[in-house]
Tab-separated table of C-alpha atoms in Angstrom:
chain	number	residue	atom	x	y	z
A	1	MET	CA	0.000	0.000	0.000
A	2	ALA	CA	1.346	3.443	-0.906
A	3	GLU	CA	2.431	5.789	1.856
A	4	SER	CA	0.189	8.779	2.385
A	5	VAL	CA	1.633	12.273	2.086
A	6	VAL	CA	1.070	14.932	4.732
A	7	LEU	CA	-0.872	17.807	3.199
A	8	ASP	CA	-1.537	21.184	4.777
A	9	PRO	CA	-4.570	23.420	4.074
A	10	VAL	CA	-2.763	25.213	1.207
A	11	ASP	CA	-1.971	21.877	-0.489
A	12	LEU	CA	-5.582	20.758	-0.074
A	13	HIS	CA	-6.879	24.012	-1.538
A	14	LEU	CA	-4.524	23.660	-4.529
A	15	LEU	CA	-5.680	20.082	-5.114
A	16	ARG	CA	-9.362	21.069	-4.957
A	17	LEU	CA	-8.806	23.824	-7.517
A	18	LEU	CA	-6.707	21.667	-9.858
A	19	GLN	CA	-9.207	18.792	-9.756
A	20	ASN	CA	-11.902	21.175	-10.914
A	21	ASP	CA	-9.707	22.801	-13.596
A	22	ALA	CA	-6.284	21.288	-14.285
A	23	ARG	CA	-5.564	24.045	-16.817
A	24	MET	CA	-5.460	26.844	-14.232
A	25	THR	CA	-2.317	28.961	-14.447
A	26	TYR	CA	0.019	29.140	-11.471
A	27	ARG	CA	-0.760	32.853	-11.227
A	28	ASP	CA	-4.529	32.164	-10.963
A	29	LEU	CA	-3.959	29.289	-8.533
A	30	ALA	CA	-1.707	31.437	-6.355
A	31	ALA	CA	-4.244	34.280	-6.285
A	32	GLN	CA	-7.088	31.971	-5.227
A	33	VAL	CA	-5.010	30.225	-2.575
A	34	GLY	CA	-3.337	33.395	-1.303
A	35	VAL	CA	0.323	32.544	-1.926
A	36	ALA	CA	3.013	33.846	-4.282
A	37	PRO	CA	3.110	32.246	-7.769
A	38	SER	CA	6.609	30.882	-7.050
A	39	THR	CA	5.318	29.243	-3.844
A	40	CYS	CA	2.409	27.797	-5.801
A	41	LEU	CA	4.770	26.372	-8.434
A	42	ASP	CA	7.004	24.841	-5.725
A	43	ARG	CA	4.032	23.227	-3.989
A	44	VAL	CA	2.518	21.780	-7.172
A	45	THR	CA	5.958	20.477	-8.192
A	46	ARG	CA	6.309	18.807	-4.767
A	47	LEU	CA	2.826	17.282	-5.104
A	48	ARG	CA	3.818	15.861	-8.511
A	49	ARG	CA	7.150	14.480	-7.277
A	50	SER	CA	5.531	12.864	-4.237
A	51	GLY	CA	3.005	11.113	-6.496
A	52	VAL	CA	-0.074	12.898	-5.142
A	53	ILE	CA	-0.684	14.426	-8.590
A	54	LEU	CA	-0.470	11.591	-11.098
A	55	GLY	CA	-0.907	13.526	-14.306
A	56	HIS	CA	-3.317	15.474	-16.468
A	57	ARG	CA	-5.929	13.965	-18.741
A	58	LEU	CA	-8.117	15.058	-21.552
A	59	GLU	CA	-11.637	13.730	-21.050
A	60	LEU	CA	-13.681	12.989	-24.158
A	61	ASP	CA	-17.414	12.469	-24.532
A	62	PRO	CA	-17.869	8.903	-25.882
A	63	ALA	CA	-21.323	9.769	-27.283
A	64	LYS	CA	-19.861	12.564	-29.435
A	65	LEU	CA	-17.381	10.002	-30.794
A	66	GLY	CA	-20.133	7.587	-31.873
A	67	ARG	CA	-20.098	5.499	-28.680
A	68	GLY	CA	-23.382	6.559	-27.086
A	69	LEU	CA	-24.081	3.359	-25.152
A	70	GLN	CA	-22.064	2.573	-22.027
A	71	ALA	CA	-22.120	-0.606	-19.982
A	72	LEU	CA	-20.395	-2.353	-17.099
A	73	LEU	CA	-19.287	-5.909	-17.810
A	74	SER	CA	-18.750	-8.170	-14.804
A	75	VAL	CA	-16.305	-10.855	-15.912
A	76	GLN	CA	-15.390	-14.112	-14.237
A	77	VAL	CA	-12.113	-15.682	-15.361
A	78	ARG	CA	-11.427	-19.394	-14.765
A	79	PRO	CA	-8.936	-20.483	-13.776
A	80	HIS	CA	-7.999	-17.220	-12.082
A	81	ARG	CA	-4.229	-17.643	-12.356
A	82	ARG	CA	-1.455	-15.089	-12.827
A	83	GLU	CA	-0.370	-16.429	-16.224
A	84	LEU	CA	-3.900	-15.786	-17.584
A	85	VAL	CA	-4.580	-12.515	-15.742
A	86	GLY	CA	-1.807	-10.422	-17.332
A	87	PRO	CA	-2.576	-11.258	-20.965
A	88	PHE	CA	-6.355	-11.004	-20.326
A	89	VAL	CA	-6.061	-7.518	-18.816
A	90	GLU	CA	-3.745	-6.284	-21.580
A	91	ARG	CA	-6.102	-7.624	-24.285
A	92	ILE	CA	-9.100	-5.902	-22.659
A	93	ARG	CA	-7.187	-2.634	-22.125
A	94	ALA	CA	-6.241	-2.597	-25.818
A	95	LEU	CA	-9.878	-2.694	-26.947
A	96	PRO	CA	-11.033	0.732	-28.180
A	97	GLU	CA	-14.349	0.187	-26.371
A	98	SER	CA	-12.713	-0.238	-22.937
A	99	LEU	CA	-12.728	2.829	-20.703
A	100	THR	CA	-11.688	1.335	-17.348
A	101	VAL	CA	-10.805	-2.115	-16.028
A	102	PHE	CA	-11.054	-3.017	-12.333
A	103	HIS	CA	-9.658	-6.197	-10.733
A	104	LEU	CA	-12.109	-7.212	-7.978
A	105	THR	CA	-12.655	-9.486	-5.037
A	106	GLY	CA	-15.830	-11.553	-4.812
A	107	PRO	CA	-17.587	-13.719	-7.384
A	108	ASP	CA	-16.555	-11.516	-10.328
A	109	ASP	CA	-12.885	-11.031	-11.127
A	110	TYR	CA	-13.145	-7.924	-13.305
A	111	LEU	CA	-15.453	-5.015	-13.911
A	112	VAL	CA	-14.979	-3.427	-17.330
A	113	HIS	CA	-16.525	-0.066	-18.223
A	114	VAL	CA	-17.110	0.047	-21.981
A	115	ALA	CA	-18.540	2.515	-24.492
A	116	VAL	CA	-20.041	1.189	-27.734
A	117	ALA	CA	-22.105	2.500	-30.621
A	118	ASP	CA	-25.315	0.573	-29.916
A	119	MET	CA	-26.785	-2.716	-28.660
A	120	SER	CA	-25.535	-4.749	-31.605
A	121	ASP	CA	-22.039	-3.353	-31.065
A	122	LEU	CA	-22.277	-4.326	-27.383
A	123	GLN	CA	-23.407	-7.826	-28.343
A	124	ARG	CA	-20.491	-8.133	-30.790
A	125	LEU	CA	-18.041	-6.957	-28.122
A	126	VAL	CA	-19.314	-9.420	-25.494
A	127	LEU	CA	-19.415	-12.378	-27.890
A	128	ASP	CA	-16.270	-11.720	-29.922
A	129	GLU	CA	-13.929	-10.179	-27.369
A	130	PHE	CA	-15.045	-11.630	-24.035
A	131	THR	CA	-16.988	-14.895	-24.100
A	132	SER	CA	-14.949	-16.211	-27.033
A	133	GLN	CA	-11.876	-16.268	-24.776
A	134	ARG	CA	-11.280	-19.688	-23.173
A	135	GLU	CA	-10.511	-18.248	-19.758
A	136	VAL	CA	-13.748	-16.223	-19.566
A	137	ALA	CA	-16.282	-18.303	-17.630
A	138	ARG	CA	-19.060	-15.710	-17.382
A	139	VAL	CA	-19.951	-12.159	-18.410
A	140	GLU	CA	-22.804	-10.152	-16.926
A	141	THR	CA	-23.779	-6.909	-18.653
A	142	ARG	CA	-25.321	-3.853	-17.013
A	143	LEU	CA	-26.297	-0.833	-19.097
A	144	ILE	CA	-25.445	2.617	-17.745
A	145	PHE	CA	-28.368	5.040	-17.941
A	146	GLN	CA	-26.559	8.028	-16.455
A	147	ARG	CA	-23.229	8.870	-14.835
A	148	TRP	CA	-22.203	11.502	-12.303
A	149	ASP	CA	-18.629	12.420	-11.438
A	150	CYS	CA	-17.766	12.825	-7.779
A	151	GLY	CA	-14.905	14.398	-5.937
A	152	PRO	CA	-12.572	15.961	-5.385
A	153	VAL	CA	-10.538	13.159	-3.826
A	154	LEU	CA	-8.916	14.436	-0.651
A	155	PRO	CA	-7.487	12.723	2.435
A	156	PRO	CA	-9.918	11.823	5.219
A	157	SER	CA	-10.529	14.539	7.773
A	158	PRO	CA	-8.758	14.067	11.137
A	159	SER	CA	-12.113	13.355	12.838
A	160	ALA	CA	-12.805	10.489	10.379
A	161	GLN	CA	-9.384	8.962	11.105
A	162	SER	CA	-9.770	8.941	14.897
A	163	GLY	CA	-13.124	7.078	14.872
C-alpha cells in the first residue's frame, strides 16, 4: 500500500482547484489560494514528485465520438491464475471500447466499463472479445443510464481517522 503524504490546508486548496480545472495557471492558482506564484509552483511540483498528482488527462465524450451506449461488464475468469490474468487484462485494455478495467474481489474477477455505438455493437463486443476467450467463464452486462462524477478526492478529515 502506498504511503500517504502529509498535506496542509494550502496543499488541499490547490488540489481542490486543480481537480476542478487542471488548466489553471500558477498565477490564478496562487491568487485563489493566497500565496506567491513561485510558492504555488514549488508546492505543485512537490505534489507531482511525491506522487499525489499523477498527471493530467483530456476527457472525451464517448457519445460525441459515436459510442453513445455505455455498460459495465462483470467478468469471471477461470482459472484465475497469474499467467492468464496479465494477458487477459492487456487484451481488454487494448480494446477501443474499454474505458476502465477493475480487478475485484468476490464472485466476479473484473469489472470493465465500456462505451459502444449501440446494442448490436455491445453484443459483438461481449461475444467476440469476451466470451470467445477460453478463460472467460461468465460475463454479466449492465447498461449505464446516467453517470455523475464525484470528488474531489482528498485525504480523510482528522475526525474520520480517529473514529
